[in-house]
CSV table of C-alpha atoms in Angstrom, one decimal:
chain,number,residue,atom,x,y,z
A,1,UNK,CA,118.7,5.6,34.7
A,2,UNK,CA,121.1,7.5,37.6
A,3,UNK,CA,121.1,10.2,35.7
A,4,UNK,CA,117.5,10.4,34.7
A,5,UNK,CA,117.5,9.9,38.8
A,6,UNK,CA,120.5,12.3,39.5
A,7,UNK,CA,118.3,15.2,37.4
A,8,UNK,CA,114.8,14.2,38.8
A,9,UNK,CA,116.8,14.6,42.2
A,10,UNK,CA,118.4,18.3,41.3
A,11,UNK,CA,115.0,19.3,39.9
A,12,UNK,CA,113.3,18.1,43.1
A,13,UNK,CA,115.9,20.1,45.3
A,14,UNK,CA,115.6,23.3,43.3
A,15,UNK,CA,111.9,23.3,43.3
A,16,UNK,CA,111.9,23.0,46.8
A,17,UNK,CA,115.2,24.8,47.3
A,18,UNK,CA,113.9,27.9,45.4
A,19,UNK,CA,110.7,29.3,47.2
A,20,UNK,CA,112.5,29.0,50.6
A,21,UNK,CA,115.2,32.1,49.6
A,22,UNK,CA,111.5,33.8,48.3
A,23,UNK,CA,109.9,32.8,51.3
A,24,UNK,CA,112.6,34.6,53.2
A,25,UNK,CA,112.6,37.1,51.0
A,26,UNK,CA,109.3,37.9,51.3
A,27,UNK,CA,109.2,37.5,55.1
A,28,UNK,CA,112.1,39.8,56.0
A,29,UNK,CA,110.3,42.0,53.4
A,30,UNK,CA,107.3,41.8,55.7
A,31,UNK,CA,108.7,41.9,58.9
A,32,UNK,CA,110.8,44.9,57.4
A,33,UNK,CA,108.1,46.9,56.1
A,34,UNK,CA,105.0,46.2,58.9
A,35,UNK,CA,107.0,47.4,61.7
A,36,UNK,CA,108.5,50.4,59.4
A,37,UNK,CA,104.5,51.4,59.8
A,38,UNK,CA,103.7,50.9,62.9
A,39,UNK,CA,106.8,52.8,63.9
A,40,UNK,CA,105.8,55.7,61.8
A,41,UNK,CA,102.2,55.5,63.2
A,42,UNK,CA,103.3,55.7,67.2
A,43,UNK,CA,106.2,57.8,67.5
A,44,UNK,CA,104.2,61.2,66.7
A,45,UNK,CA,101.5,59.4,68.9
A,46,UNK,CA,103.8,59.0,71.6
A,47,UNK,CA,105.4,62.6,71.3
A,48,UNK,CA,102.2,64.4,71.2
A,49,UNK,CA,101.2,61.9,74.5
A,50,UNK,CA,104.1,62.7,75.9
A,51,UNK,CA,104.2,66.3,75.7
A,52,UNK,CA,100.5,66.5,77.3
A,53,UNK,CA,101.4,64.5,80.2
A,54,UNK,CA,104.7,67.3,81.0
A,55,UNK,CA,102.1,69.9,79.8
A,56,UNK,CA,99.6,68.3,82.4
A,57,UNK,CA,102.0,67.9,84.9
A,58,UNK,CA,103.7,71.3,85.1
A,59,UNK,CA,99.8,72.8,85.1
A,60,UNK,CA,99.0,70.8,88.0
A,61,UNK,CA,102.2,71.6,89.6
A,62,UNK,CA,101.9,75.3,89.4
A,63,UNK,CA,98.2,75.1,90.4
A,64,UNK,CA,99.2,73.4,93.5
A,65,UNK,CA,101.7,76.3,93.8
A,66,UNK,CA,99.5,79.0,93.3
A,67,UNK,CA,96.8,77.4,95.6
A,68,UNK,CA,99.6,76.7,98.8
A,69,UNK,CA,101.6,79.4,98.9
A,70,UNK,CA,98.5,81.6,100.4
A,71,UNK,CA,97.5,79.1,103.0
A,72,UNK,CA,100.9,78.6,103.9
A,73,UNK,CA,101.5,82.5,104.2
A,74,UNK,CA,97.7,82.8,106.0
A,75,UNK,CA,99.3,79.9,108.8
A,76,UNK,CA,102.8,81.2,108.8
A,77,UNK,CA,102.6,85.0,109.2
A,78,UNK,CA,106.4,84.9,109.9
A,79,UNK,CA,106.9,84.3,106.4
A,80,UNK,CA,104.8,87.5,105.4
A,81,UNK,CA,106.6,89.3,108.2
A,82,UNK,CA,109.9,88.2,106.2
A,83,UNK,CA,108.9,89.5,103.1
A,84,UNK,CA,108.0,93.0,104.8
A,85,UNK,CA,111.5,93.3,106.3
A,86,UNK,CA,113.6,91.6,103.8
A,87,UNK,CA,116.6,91.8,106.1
A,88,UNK,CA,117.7,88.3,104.9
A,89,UNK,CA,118.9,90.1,101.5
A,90,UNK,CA,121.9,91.6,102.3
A,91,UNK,CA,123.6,93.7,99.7
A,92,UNK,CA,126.1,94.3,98.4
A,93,UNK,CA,127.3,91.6,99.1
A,94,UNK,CA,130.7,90.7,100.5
A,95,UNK,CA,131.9,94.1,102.9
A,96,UNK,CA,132.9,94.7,105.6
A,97,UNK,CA,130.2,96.6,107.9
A,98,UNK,CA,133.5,97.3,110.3
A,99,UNK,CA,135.4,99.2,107.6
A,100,UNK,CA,133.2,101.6,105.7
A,101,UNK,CA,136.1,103.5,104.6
A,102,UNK,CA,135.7,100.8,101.9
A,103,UNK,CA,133.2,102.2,100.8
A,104,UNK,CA,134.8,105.3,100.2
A,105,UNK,CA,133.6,107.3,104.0
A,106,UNK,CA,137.2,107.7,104.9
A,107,UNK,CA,135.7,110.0,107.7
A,108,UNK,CA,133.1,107.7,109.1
A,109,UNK,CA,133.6,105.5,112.3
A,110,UNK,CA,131.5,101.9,113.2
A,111,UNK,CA,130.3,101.4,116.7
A,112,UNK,CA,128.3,99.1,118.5
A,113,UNK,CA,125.4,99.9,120.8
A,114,UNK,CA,123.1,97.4,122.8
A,115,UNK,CA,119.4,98.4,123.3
A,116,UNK,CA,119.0,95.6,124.9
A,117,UNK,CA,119.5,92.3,126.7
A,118,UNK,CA,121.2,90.0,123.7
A,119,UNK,CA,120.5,93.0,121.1
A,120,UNK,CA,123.9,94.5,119.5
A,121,UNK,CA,123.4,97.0,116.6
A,122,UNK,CA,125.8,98.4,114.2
A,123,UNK,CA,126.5,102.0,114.0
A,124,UNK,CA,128.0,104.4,111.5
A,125,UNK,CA,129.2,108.4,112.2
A,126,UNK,CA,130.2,110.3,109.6
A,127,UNK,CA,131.3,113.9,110.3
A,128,UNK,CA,130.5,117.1,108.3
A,129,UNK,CA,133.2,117.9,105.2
A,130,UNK,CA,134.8,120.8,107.8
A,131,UNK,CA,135.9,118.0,109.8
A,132,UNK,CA,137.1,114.8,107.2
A,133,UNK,CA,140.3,115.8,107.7
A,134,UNK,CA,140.9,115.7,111.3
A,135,UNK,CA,138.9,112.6,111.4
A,136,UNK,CA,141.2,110.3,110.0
A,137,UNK,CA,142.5,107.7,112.1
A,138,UNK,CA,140.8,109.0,114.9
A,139,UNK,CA,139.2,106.5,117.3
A,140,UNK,CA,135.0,106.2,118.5
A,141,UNK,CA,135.7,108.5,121.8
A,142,UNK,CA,137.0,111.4,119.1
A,143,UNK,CA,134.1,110.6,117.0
A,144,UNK,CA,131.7,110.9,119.7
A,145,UNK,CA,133.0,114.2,120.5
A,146,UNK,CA,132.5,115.8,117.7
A,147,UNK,CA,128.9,115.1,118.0
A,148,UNK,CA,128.9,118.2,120.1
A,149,UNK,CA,130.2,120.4,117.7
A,150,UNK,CA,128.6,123.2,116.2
A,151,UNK,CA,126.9,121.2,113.5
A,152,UNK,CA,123.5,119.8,113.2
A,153,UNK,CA,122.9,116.0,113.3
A,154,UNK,CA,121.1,113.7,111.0
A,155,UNK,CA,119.4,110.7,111.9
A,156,UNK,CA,119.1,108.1,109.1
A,157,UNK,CA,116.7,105.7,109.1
A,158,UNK,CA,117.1,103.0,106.1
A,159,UNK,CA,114.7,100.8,104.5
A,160,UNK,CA,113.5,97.1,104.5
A,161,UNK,CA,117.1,95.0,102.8
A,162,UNK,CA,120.2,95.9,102.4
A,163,UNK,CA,122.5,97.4,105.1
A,164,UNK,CA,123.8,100.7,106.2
A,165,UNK,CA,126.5,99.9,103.8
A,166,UNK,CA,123.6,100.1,100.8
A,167,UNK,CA,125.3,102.2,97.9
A,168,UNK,CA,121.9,104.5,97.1
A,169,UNK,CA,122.3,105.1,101.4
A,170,UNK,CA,126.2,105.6,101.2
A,171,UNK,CA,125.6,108.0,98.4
A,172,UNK,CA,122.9,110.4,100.5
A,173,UNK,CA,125.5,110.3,103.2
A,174,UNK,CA,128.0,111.5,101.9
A,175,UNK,CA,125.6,114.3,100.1
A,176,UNK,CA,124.3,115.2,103.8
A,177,UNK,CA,127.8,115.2,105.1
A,178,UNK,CA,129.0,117.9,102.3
A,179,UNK,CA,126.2,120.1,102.9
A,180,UNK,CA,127.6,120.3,106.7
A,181,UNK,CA,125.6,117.4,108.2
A,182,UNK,CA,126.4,114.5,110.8
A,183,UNK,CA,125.2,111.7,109.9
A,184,UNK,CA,124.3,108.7,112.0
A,185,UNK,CA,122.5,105.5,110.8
A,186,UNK,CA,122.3,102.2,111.8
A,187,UNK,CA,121.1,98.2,110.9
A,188,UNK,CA,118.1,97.4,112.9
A,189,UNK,CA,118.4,94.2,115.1
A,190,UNK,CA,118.3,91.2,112.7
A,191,UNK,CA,119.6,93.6,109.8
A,192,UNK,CA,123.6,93.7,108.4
A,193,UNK,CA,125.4,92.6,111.3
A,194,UNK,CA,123.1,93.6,114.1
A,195,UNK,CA,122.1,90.8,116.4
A,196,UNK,CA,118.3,90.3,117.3
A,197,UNK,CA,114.8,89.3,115.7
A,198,UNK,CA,113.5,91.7,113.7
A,199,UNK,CA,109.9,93.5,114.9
A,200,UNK,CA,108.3,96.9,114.3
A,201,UNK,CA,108.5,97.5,118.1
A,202,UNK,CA,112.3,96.4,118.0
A,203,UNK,CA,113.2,98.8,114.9
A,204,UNK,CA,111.5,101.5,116.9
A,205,UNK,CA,113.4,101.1,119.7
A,206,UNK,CA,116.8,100.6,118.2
A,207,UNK,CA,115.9,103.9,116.9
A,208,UNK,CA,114.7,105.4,119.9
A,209,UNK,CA,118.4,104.1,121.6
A,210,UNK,CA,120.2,105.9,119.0
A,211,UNK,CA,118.4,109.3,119.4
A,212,UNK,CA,118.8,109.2,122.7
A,213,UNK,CA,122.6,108.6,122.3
A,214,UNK,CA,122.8,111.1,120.0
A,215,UNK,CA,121.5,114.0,122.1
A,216,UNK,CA,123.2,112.7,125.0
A,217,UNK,CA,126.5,113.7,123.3
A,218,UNK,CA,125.2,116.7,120.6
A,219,UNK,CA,124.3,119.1,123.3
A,220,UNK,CA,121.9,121.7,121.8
A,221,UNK,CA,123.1,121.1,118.3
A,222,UNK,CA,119.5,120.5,116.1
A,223,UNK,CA,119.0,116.8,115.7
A,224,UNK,CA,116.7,115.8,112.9
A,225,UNK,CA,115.3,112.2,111.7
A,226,UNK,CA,115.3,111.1,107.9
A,227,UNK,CA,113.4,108.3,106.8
A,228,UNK,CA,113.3,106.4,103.9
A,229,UNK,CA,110.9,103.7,102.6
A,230,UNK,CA,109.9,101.5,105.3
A,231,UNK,CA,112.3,103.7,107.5
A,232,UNK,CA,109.4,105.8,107.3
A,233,UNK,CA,107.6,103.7,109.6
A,234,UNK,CA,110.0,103.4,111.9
A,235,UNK,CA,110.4,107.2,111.9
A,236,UNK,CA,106.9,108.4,112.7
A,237,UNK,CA,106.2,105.6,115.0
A,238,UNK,CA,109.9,107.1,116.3
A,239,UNK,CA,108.6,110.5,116.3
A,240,UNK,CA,105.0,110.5,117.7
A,241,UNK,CA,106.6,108.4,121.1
A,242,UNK,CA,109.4,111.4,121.5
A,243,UNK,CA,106.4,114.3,121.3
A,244,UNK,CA,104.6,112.1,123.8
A,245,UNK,CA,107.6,112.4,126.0
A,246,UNK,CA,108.0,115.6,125.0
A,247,UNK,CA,111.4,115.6,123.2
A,248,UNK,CA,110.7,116.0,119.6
A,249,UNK,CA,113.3,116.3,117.3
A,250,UNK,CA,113.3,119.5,115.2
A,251,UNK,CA,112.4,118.0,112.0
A,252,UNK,CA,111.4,115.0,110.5
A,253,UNK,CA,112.3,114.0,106.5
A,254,UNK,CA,109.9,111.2,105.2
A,255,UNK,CA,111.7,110.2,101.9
A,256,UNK,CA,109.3,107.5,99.8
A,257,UNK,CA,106.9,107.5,102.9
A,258,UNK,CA,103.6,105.6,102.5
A,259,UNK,CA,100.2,105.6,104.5
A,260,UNK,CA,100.3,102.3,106.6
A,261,UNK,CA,102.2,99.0,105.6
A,262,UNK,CA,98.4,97.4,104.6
A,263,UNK,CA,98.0,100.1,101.8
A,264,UNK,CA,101.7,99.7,100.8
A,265,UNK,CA,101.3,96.0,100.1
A,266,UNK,CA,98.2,95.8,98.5
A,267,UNK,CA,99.9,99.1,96.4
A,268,UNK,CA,102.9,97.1,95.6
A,269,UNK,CA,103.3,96.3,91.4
A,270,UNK,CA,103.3,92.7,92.6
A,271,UNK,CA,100.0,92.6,94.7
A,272,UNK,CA,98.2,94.8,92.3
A,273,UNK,CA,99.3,92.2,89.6
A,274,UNK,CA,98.2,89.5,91.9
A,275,UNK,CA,94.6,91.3,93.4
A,276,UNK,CA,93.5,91.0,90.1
A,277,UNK,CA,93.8,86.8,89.5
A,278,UNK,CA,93.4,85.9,93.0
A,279,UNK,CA,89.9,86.2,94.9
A,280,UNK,CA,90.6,87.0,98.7
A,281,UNK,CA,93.9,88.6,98.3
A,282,UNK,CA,93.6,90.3,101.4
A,283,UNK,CA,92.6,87.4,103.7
A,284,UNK,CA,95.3,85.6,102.6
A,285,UNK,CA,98.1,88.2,102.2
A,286,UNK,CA,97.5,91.1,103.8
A,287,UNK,CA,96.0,90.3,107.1
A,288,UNK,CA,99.0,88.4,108.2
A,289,UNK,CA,100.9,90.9,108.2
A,290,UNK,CA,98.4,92.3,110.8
A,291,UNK,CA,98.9,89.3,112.9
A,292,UNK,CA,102.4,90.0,113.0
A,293,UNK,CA,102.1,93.1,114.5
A,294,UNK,CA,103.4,95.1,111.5
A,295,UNK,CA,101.0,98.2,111.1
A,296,UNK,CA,103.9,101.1,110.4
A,297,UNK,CA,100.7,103.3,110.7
A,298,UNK,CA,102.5,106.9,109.1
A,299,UNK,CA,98.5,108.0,108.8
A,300,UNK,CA,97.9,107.7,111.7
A,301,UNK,CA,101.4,108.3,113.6
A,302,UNK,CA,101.6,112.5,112.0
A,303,UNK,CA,98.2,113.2,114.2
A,304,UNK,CA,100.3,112.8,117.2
A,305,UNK,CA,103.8,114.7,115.6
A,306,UNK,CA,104.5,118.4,116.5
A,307,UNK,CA,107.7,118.7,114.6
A,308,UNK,CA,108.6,120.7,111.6
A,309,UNK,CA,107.8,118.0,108.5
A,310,UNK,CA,109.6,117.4,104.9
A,311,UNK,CA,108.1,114.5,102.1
A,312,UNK,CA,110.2,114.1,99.3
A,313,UNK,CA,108.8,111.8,97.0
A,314,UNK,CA,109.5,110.8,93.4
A,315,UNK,CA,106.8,110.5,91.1
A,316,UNK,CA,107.6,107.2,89.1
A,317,UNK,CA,108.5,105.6,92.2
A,318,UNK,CA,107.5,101.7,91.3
A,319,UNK,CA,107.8,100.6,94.9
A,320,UNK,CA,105.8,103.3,96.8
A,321,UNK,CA,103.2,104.8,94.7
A,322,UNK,CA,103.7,108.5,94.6
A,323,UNK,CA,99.7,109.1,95.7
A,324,UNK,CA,100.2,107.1,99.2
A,325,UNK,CA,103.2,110.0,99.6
A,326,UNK,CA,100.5,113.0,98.9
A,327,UNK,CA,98.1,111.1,100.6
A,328,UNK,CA,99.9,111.0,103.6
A,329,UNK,CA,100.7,115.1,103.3
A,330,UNK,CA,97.3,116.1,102.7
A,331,UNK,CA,96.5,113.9,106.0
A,332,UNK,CA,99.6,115.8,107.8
A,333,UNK,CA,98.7,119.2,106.7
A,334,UNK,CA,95.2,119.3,107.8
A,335,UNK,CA,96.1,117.5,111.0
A,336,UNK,CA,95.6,120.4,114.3
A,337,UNK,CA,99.4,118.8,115.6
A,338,UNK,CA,101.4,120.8,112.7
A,339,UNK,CA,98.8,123.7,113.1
A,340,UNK,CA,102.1,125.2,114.6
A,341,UNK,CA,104.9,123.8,112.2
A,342,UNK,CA,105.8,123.9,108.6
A,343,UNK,CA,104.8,120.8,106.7
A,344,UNK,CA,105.9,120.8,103.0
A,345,UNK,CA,105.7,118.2,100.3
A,346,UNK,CA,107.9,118.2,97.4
A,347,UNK,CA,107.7,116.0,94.2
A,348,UNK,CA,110.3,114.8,91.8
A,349,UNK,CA,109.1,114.6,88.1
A,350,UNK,CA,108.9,111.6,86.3
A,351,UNK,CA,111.4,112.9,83.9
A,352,UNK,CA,114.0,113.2,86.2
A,353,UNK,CA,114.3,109.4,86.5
A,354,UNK,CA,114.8,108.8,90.7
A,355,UNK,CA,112.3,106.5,90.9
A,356,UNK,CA,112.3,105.0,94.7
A,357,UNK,CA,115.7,105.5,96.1
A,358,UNK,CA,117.6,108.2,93.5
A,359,UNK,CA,116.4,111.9,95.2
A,360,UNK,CA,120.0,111.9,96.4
A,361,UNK,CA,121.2,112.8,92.8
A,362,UNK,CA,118.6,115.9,92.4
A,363,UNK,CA,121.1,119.3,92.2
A,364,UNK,CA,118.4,121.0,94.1
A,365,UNK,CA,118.4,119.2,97.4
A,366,UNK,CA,120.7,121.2,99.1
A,367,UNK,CA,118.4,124.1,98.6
A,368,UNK,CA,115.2,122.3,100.0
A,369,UNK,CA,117.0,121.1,102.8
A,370,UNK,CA,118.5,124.7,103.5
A,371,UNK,CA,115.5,126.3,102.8
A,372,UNK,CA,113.1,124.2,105.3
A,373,UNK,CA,116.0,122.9,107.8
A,374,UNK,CA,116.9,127.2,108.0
A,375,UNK,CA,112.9,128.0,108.9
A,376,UNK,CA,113.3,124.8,111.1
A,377,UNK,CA,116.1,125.8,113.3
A,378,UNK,CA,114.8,128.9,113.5
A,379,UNK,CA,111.8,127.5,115.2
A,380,UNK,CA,113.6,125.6,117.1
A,381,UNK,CA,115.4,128.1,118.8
A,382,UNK,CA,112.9,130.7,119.4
């Protein structure tokens, strides 16, 4: 009888016993597999989701961009004025504006003039080759000096960033020195390390100080005025105030020389890019620079100029367009104020690769300079 009991008691246990390990097994095989497919279900849902909401939120993001940068510009016209002058970018980097023998112009001294009240610019002189050797280790008084020696001056007027100390400038210098050339440039106020706020009227006056300094010390050595790029600007607007005062200077060089600032911009690669997917370009980017009193009208500037006048331009120049360059000689040569002076244009072929700031390099500069600066001093003296 116990063990009829003892076995109805072990069958009892294993038949209850036995579907709990299948129960278990059947529920972790549930729980295991249900999940596995739900999990396989919402992860590519919640990639694709969210990779729509970065896609969404970089769109909107840029959009926002896109849409306040111009009203920023059109309420700030300081920061247009900025991007006109680019004096902020300073390179090369790292020299020292005090020692430009470092940049190989072992015959080249610094000074420092003041225009005006709490305005300092920063000078450089280099001599002609004749006189490299006897001016090393000679101090500013020699330097000024030798301004009056029997060898014409150059006035160099640079372009928006960089410094005097700009490699493509430092290059030209030393070209104009070899061919027998003084060369004086300089870092507008706020430019290098000139103190002051940069402005159109400021550049032009820095300018107009450092002519005046010049033929305060040259005598009646020729004095002529190059300009490059935005120096261009400075140059005319330069120019057309010393004919008005009657002092011109016997030539003036526009290197890269546009028509006005306005027609620069809007011909920039960058706003003619821009012109195209954004409606009111002009409202919004180029009259600012209007209301910051940045015109550098060259059209209208060579109306007023009775000097003797050289453009050089290249013709794949990306950052002036070569047509605002013949633009601006056609306007010149049919103007009645060079009815009495020689105005010559000559352009650089796409082939020869100098683009906006190589001309320097072209073997036949010396001649066009020799050639026009010859007819020009002969002007100048008769």
């Amino acid at each position: 009888m116990r063990k009829r009991n003892e076995s109805v008691t072990v069958e009892h246990e294993r038949a209850t016993a036995a579907p709990a390990p299948l129960d278990k097994g059947c529920s972790l095989r549930h729980s295991l597999r249900l999940p596995a497919a739900d999990t396989g279900m919402k992860r590519p849902l919640g990639r694709r989701y969210g990779l729509w909401f970065r896609l969404r939120r970089l769109i909107i993001w840029l959009l926002g961009v896109y849409i306040a940068i111009p009203f920023l510009v059109k309420l700030c016209p300081a920061i247009q004025a900025k991007l006109v002058f680019l004096n902020f970018v300073r390179v090369p980097y790292f020299i020292d504006l005090k020692r430009p023998q470092d940049q190989g112009l072992n015959h080249t001294c610094n000074y420092y003039l003041q225009p005006e009240e709490d305005v300092t610019i920063g000078v450089w002189h280099t001599v002609p080759a004749a006189l490299w050797k006897n001016a090393r280790g000679k101090d500013q008084l020699w330097f000024e000096d030798a301004l009056g020696s029997s060898h014409p001056v150059i006035l160099y007027l640079h372009g928006n960033a960089g410094t005097r100390g700009g490699d493509h400038r430092v290059e030209l210098y030393k070209v104009l020195s070899s061919l027998g050339y003084h060369v004086v440039t300089f870092d507008y106020r706020g430019w290098g390390d000139s103190i002051g706020s940069p402005s159109e009227r400021g550049m032009t006056y820095d300018a107009l100080h450092v002519f005046d300094w010049i033929k305060a010390r040259s005598g009646d050595n020729p004095v002529y005025i190059w300009g490059h790029s935005l120096g261009t600007g400075v140059a005319t607007n330069l120019v057309r105030r010393l004919c008005e005062r009657e002092t011109p200077p016997d030539a003036l060089i526009l290197e890269s020389p546009f028509t006005n600032i306005r027609e620069e911009a809007r011909s920039h690669p960058f706003s003619v890019a821009s012109t195209q997917y954004f409606p009111g370009f002009d409202w919004f980017f180029l009259d600012p620079i209007t209301t910051s009193g940045i015109k550098f009208a060259n059209d209208e500037n060579v109306k007023y100029i009775s000097c003797s006048l050289l453009i050089l331009h290249a013709e794949d120049d990306p950052v002036v367009p070569f047509h605002l360059g013949k633009k601006l000689y056609n306007i010149a040569a049919t103007s009645r104020s060079f009815r009495d002076y020689k105005v010559q244009f000559v352009p650089f072929h796409t082939d020869l690769g100098y683009r906006h700031k190589y001309i320097y390099r072209s073997p036949e500069l010396p001649r066009i300079l020799r050639e026009f600066l010859g007819i020009s001093e002969h002007e100048h003296h008769h």
